[in-house]
C-alpha positions as a printed Julia matrix, in Angstrom:
300×3 Matrix{Float64}:
 -17.3   137.0   -27.21
 -17.92  134.27  -24.86
 -19.46  132.1   -26.89
 -17.38  132.65  -29.73
 -13.92  131.68  -28.03
 -16.6   128.03  -27.51
 -18.06  127.91  -24.03
 -20.69  126.89  -22.48
 -22.64  129.38  -21.4
 -25.77  130.11  -18.62
 -27.18  133.95  -19.12
 -29.5   134.74  -15.19
 -31.38  138.04  -15.7
 -34.23  139.53  -15.23
 -36.44  139.85  -18.07
 -39.05  141.93  -19.22
 -42.51  141.43  -20.83
 -42.51  141.63  -24.12
 -39.06  142.67  -25.14
 -37.94  140.83  -22.03
 -39.28  137.65  -24.74
 -37.75  138.39  -27.97
 -34.61  139.36  -25.61
 -34.48  135.59  -24.71
 -35.5   134.42  -28.53
 -32.7   136.39  -29.61
 -30.07  135.71  -26.84
 -31.08  131.58  -27.1
 -30.13  131.53  -31.43
 -26.97  133.41  -29.95
 -26.13  129.65  -28.03
 -27.24  131.19  -24.69
 -29.0   128.94  -22.16
 -30.77  131.69  -20.56
 -32.62  131.3   -17.06
 -34.49  134.48  -16.68
 -36.73  135.85  -14.87
 -39.93  137.62  -15.73
 -41.07  140.12  -14.24
 -43.09  143.06  -14.85
 -43.17  146.6   -15.22
 -40.16  148.2   -16.88
 -37.03  146.94  -17.25
 -33.9   149.06  -19.13
 -33.47  149.59  -22.9
 -32.09  151.8   -25.74
 -32.17  152.44  -29.18
 -28.93  153.48  -31.35
 -28.74  155.39  -34.39
 -25.6   153.58  -36.28
 -25.83  153.7   -39.77
 -23.32  156.12  -39.79
 -20.81  154.42  -38.2
 -20.81  156.3   -35.15
 -23.17  155.25  -31.23
 -25.81  158.78  -31.28
 -28.42  157.47  -28.71
 -32.1   158.38  -30.26
 -33.78  156.43  -27.01
 -32.85  155.61  -23.45
 -34.98  154.29  -20.34
 -34.11  152.9   -17.28
 -34.65  149.92  -15.85
 -37.92  149.42  -12.77
 -35.94  147.88  -10.03
 -36.85  144.39   -8.66
 -39.25  143.3    -6.44
 -38.2   141.27   -2.84
 -39.43  138.31   -5.38
 -37.92  139.05   -8.03
 -34.28  139.17   -6.79
 -35.15  136.46   -4.31
 -36.21  134.54   -7.29
 -32.9   135.96   -8.98
 -30.32  135.53   -6.98
 -31.67  132.28   -6.38
 -31.29  130.91  -10.0
 -28.15  132.57  -10.39
 -26.17  130.53   -7.18
 -27.77  127.19   -8.77
 -27.06  127.99  -11.65
 -23.07  129.36  -10.31
 -22.93  125.39   -8.63
 -23.46  124.2   -12.24
 -20.55  126.15  -13.8
 -18.0   126.28  -11.41
 -16.86  129.92  -12.76
 -19.68  132.62  -11.96
 -19.42  135.97  -14.09
 -20.79  138.87  -12.23
 -21.47  142.31  -13.46
 -23.72  144.95  -13.55
 -27.15  145.7   -14.6
 -28.45  149.42  -16.57
 -29.17  151.19  -14.04
 -28.21  152.06  -10.24
 -31.17  151.4    -8.35
 -31.95  148.39   -9.67
 -30.69  145.95   -7.59
 -29.09  146.53   -3.9
 -25.19  146.43   -4.12
 -25.22  144.44   -1.29
 -26.54  141.29   -3.5
 -23.24  141.46   -5.35
 -21.47  141.0    -1.57
 -23.99  138.03   -0.53
 -23.52  136.2    -4.35
 -20.38  136.61   -4.22
 -19.89  135.12   -0.19
 -22.59  132.4    -1.45
 -20.99  131.09   -4.8
 -17.32  131.51   -3.47
 -18.09  128.96    0.17
 -19.94  126.35   -2.87
 -16.0   126.48   -4.5
 -17.27  128.7    -6.7
 -14.62  130.91   -8.76
 -16.18  133.86   -8.7
 -14.84  136.31  -11.57
 -16.66  140.69  -10.8
 -16.28  142.65  -13.37
 -17.65  145.56  -11.16
 -17.26  149.31  -10.11
 -18.36  151.78   -7.45
 -20.76  150.12   -4.39
 -21.57  147.57   -6.6
 -17.81  146.08   -6.38
 -17.12  147.24   -3.16
 -19.76  144.48   -1.94
 -18.45  142.1    -3.89
 -15.48  142.65   -2.77
 -16.61  141.74    1.32
 -17.65  138.96    0.52
 -15.04  137.95   -1.22
 -13.75  137.15   -5.37
 -11.17  135.34   -6.97
 -10.31  137.73   -9.95
 -11.09  141.91   -9.94
 -11.33  143.06  -13.58
 -11.87  147.37  -13.15
 -10.37  149.62  -14.4
  -8.3   152.59  -13.27
 -10.29  155.79  -14.7
 -13.63  152.59  -12.47
 -11.01  153.04   -9.69
  -9.78  157.24  -10.03
 -13.65  157.76   -9.76
 -13.8   155.46   -6.25
 -11.51  157.08   -4.69
  -8.77  154.15   -5.18
  -6.8   155.56   -7.3
  -4.84  159.34   -8.41
  -4.71  161.22  -11.61
  -1.78  160.14  -13.52
  -0.91  156.82  -15.56
   1.77  155.86  -13.05
   2.26  152.36  -13.0
   3.32  151.75   -9.01
   0.17  153.7    -7.96
  -1.69  151.19   -9.81
  -0.02  149.27   -8.2
  -0.76  150.21   -5.2
  -4.35  150.01   -5.23
  -4.35  146.62   -5.84
  -2.69  146.11   -2.41
  -5.89  147.36   -0.95
  -8.15  146.16   -3.79
  -6.51  142.63   -2.7
  -6.39  143.78    1.1
 -10.85  144.45    1.38
 -10.85  141.01   -0.7
  -9.7   139.99   -4.09
  -7.75  137.57   -4.92
  -5.99  138.37   -8.19
  -6.96  141.42  -10.17
  -6.97  143.0   -13.24
  -6.4   147.38  -13.79
  -6.85  148.21  -17.92
  -5.73  151.29  -18.67
  -7.26  152.66  -22.11
  -4.12  152.83  -25.05
  -2.15  151.31  -22.65
  -0.71  148.34  -21.56
  -3.26  147.05  -17.9
  -1.76  145.52  -15.8
  -2.39  141.43  -13.01
  -1.69  141.02  -10.0
  -1.72  136.94   -9.42
  -0.96  135.75   -6.74
   2.82  137.33   -6.06
   3.34  137.97   -9.19
   2.42  141.57  -11.05
   2.68  141.87  -14.19
   2.17  144.48  -17.07
   0.77  143.47  -20.38
   0.32  144.99  -23.61
  -1.8   143.78  -26.29
  -0.94  143.85  -30.39
  -1.65  147.21  -31.21
  -4.62  147.13  -34.1
  -6.52  149.86  -36.2
  -9.87  150.93  -34.19
 -13.44  150.96  -35.19
 -14.91  151.13  -32.06
 -13.31  150.73  -29.04
 -16.23  149.62  -27.38
 -17.11  146.3   -25.73
 -12.92  145.61  -25.7
 -13.08  145.7   -22.02
 -15.67  143.49  -21.71
 -14.15  141.05  -24.59
 -11.26  140.9   -22.21
 -13.06  139.45  -19.44
 -14.54  137.13  -21.52
 -11.08  135.95  -22.95
  -9.91  135.86  -19.16
 -13.04  133.87  -18.08
 -12.91  131.11  -21.4
  -9.74  130.89  -20.53
  -9.63  129.79  -17.26
 -13.01  127.39  -17.62
 -11.19  125.84  -20.12
  -8.21  125.01  -16.9
  -5.2   128.1   -17.81
  -3.07  129.11  -15.62
  -4.61  133.02  -14.96
  -0.8   134.14  -16.92
  -1.78  132.17  -20.06
  -5.94  132.61  -19.58
  -5.27  137.05  -19.06
  -3.16  136.48  -23.02
  -5.98  134.72  -24.29
  -7.91  138.17  -23.09
  -5.19  140.69  -24.43
  -6.26  138.73  -27.63
  -9.33  139.29  -27.32
  -9.65  142.81  -26.36
  -7.9   143.79  -29.09
 -10.1   141.62  -31.63
 -13.37  143.47  -30.28
 -11.9   147.31  -31.53
 -10.9   145.95  -35.1
 -14.76  145.39  -35.45
 -18.47  147.48  -35.2
 -20.16  145.36  -33.55
 -19.3   144.31  -29.37
 -18.42  140.94  -28.14
 -17.3   139.52  -31.36
 -14.78  138.14  -33.78
 -13.46  134.53  -33.94
 -11.83  131.64  -32.61
  -8.78  131.8   -34.93
  -7.47  134.68  -35.67
  -7.85  136.02  -31.42
  -5.49  132.16  -30.94
  -3.62  133.99  -33.94
  -3.56  137.2   -32.08
  -1.97  135.26  -28.2
   1.43  135.74  -30.02
   2.13  138.85  -30.49
   0.56  140.09  -26.91
   3.85  140.62  -24.23
   3.84  140.35  -20.58
   6.64  142.08  -18.75
   7.2   141.22  -14.63
   6.98  143.76  -13.04
   8.66  144.63   -9.55
   6.97  144.86   -6.46
   5.49  148.3    -4.96
   8.82  150.1    -3.38
  11.31  147.73   -4.74
  14.61  148.64   -7.55
  12.7   148.54  -10.74
  16.17  147.51  -12.64
  15.1   143.82  -10.51
  11.99  143.48  -13.47
  11.88  141.01  -16.06
  12.14  142.01  -20.29
   8.6   141.42  -21.95
   8.09  137.61  -22.72
   5.78  136.08  -26.0
   3.69  133.27  -24.77
   5.83  130.98  -25.47
   7.63  132.03  -22.39
   5.54  132.53  -19.8
   5.39  129.03  -19.08
   8.66  129.94  -17.37
   7.16  132.72  -16.02
   4.29  130.26  -14.1
   4.19  128.29  -11.59
   2.76  124.64  -12.56
  -1.46  124.51  -13.01
  -3.46  121.92  -11.23
  -5.23  120.42  -13.37
  -9.13  120.32  -13.4
 -11.74  119.06  -15.29
 -12.77  122.06  -17.65
 -15.55  124.4   -16.72
 -18.84  126.31  -18.06
 -19.16  129.88  -17.32
């Protein structure tokens, strides 16, 4: 989705054997700059049958853990490329044992020390470790927060706002909490927002959250404020569910869908709900947002 939105993307990853060589070629064909650590052993892989329009798992295999030297190489590559880009997205590998969760704590801290904006799309121990290092923007789902014991059952916006406060206490500066089928909640500095994407017919819901993250990061990399960037993210996520491929779409359609995204400012936890503002379109966002400092366009 980042590539669909015209962002230059460097992907730091570990690639294994023949499958890794195939993957590198496919990624480069899509326009990624691939910085890989070549490794022996077995990488994660799956085969899915989608001929009937559904996703049926035929075979899946987990990847082996990275060795000490491979992990050091990958860490160094991520630090170097992150500094060059100015914005880094930390996401998780397939399988819990591929690399230690503490890698995310160290990497988040080291990137931010070097003035890199760190965006994290993680859950569980990896998320908690990254928070210890410090995070500029955390994106997480309400289901993931419940699984981590940070959110009670139900769909109460007030409970989500309290959970966001806890995440900020643990190290997140700004937070996005998605809710399947419901508006998502954003903490942007001192303000809390409820964002409603356009309601489109769903072909495949998978990938909507990743597309949202990509849209937000594309906006941030181009110099948008977080408030404007979440509108781009909401439009990208909505576009993705209308298609059968993950992270697909086109920039022109996503730009059109931005006009259908609704944003409502929420009261602080414990405040009078009547103090909240009404829904506004992107044209009204400027009245809510403080002037953003000018910054050069960054790569993600």
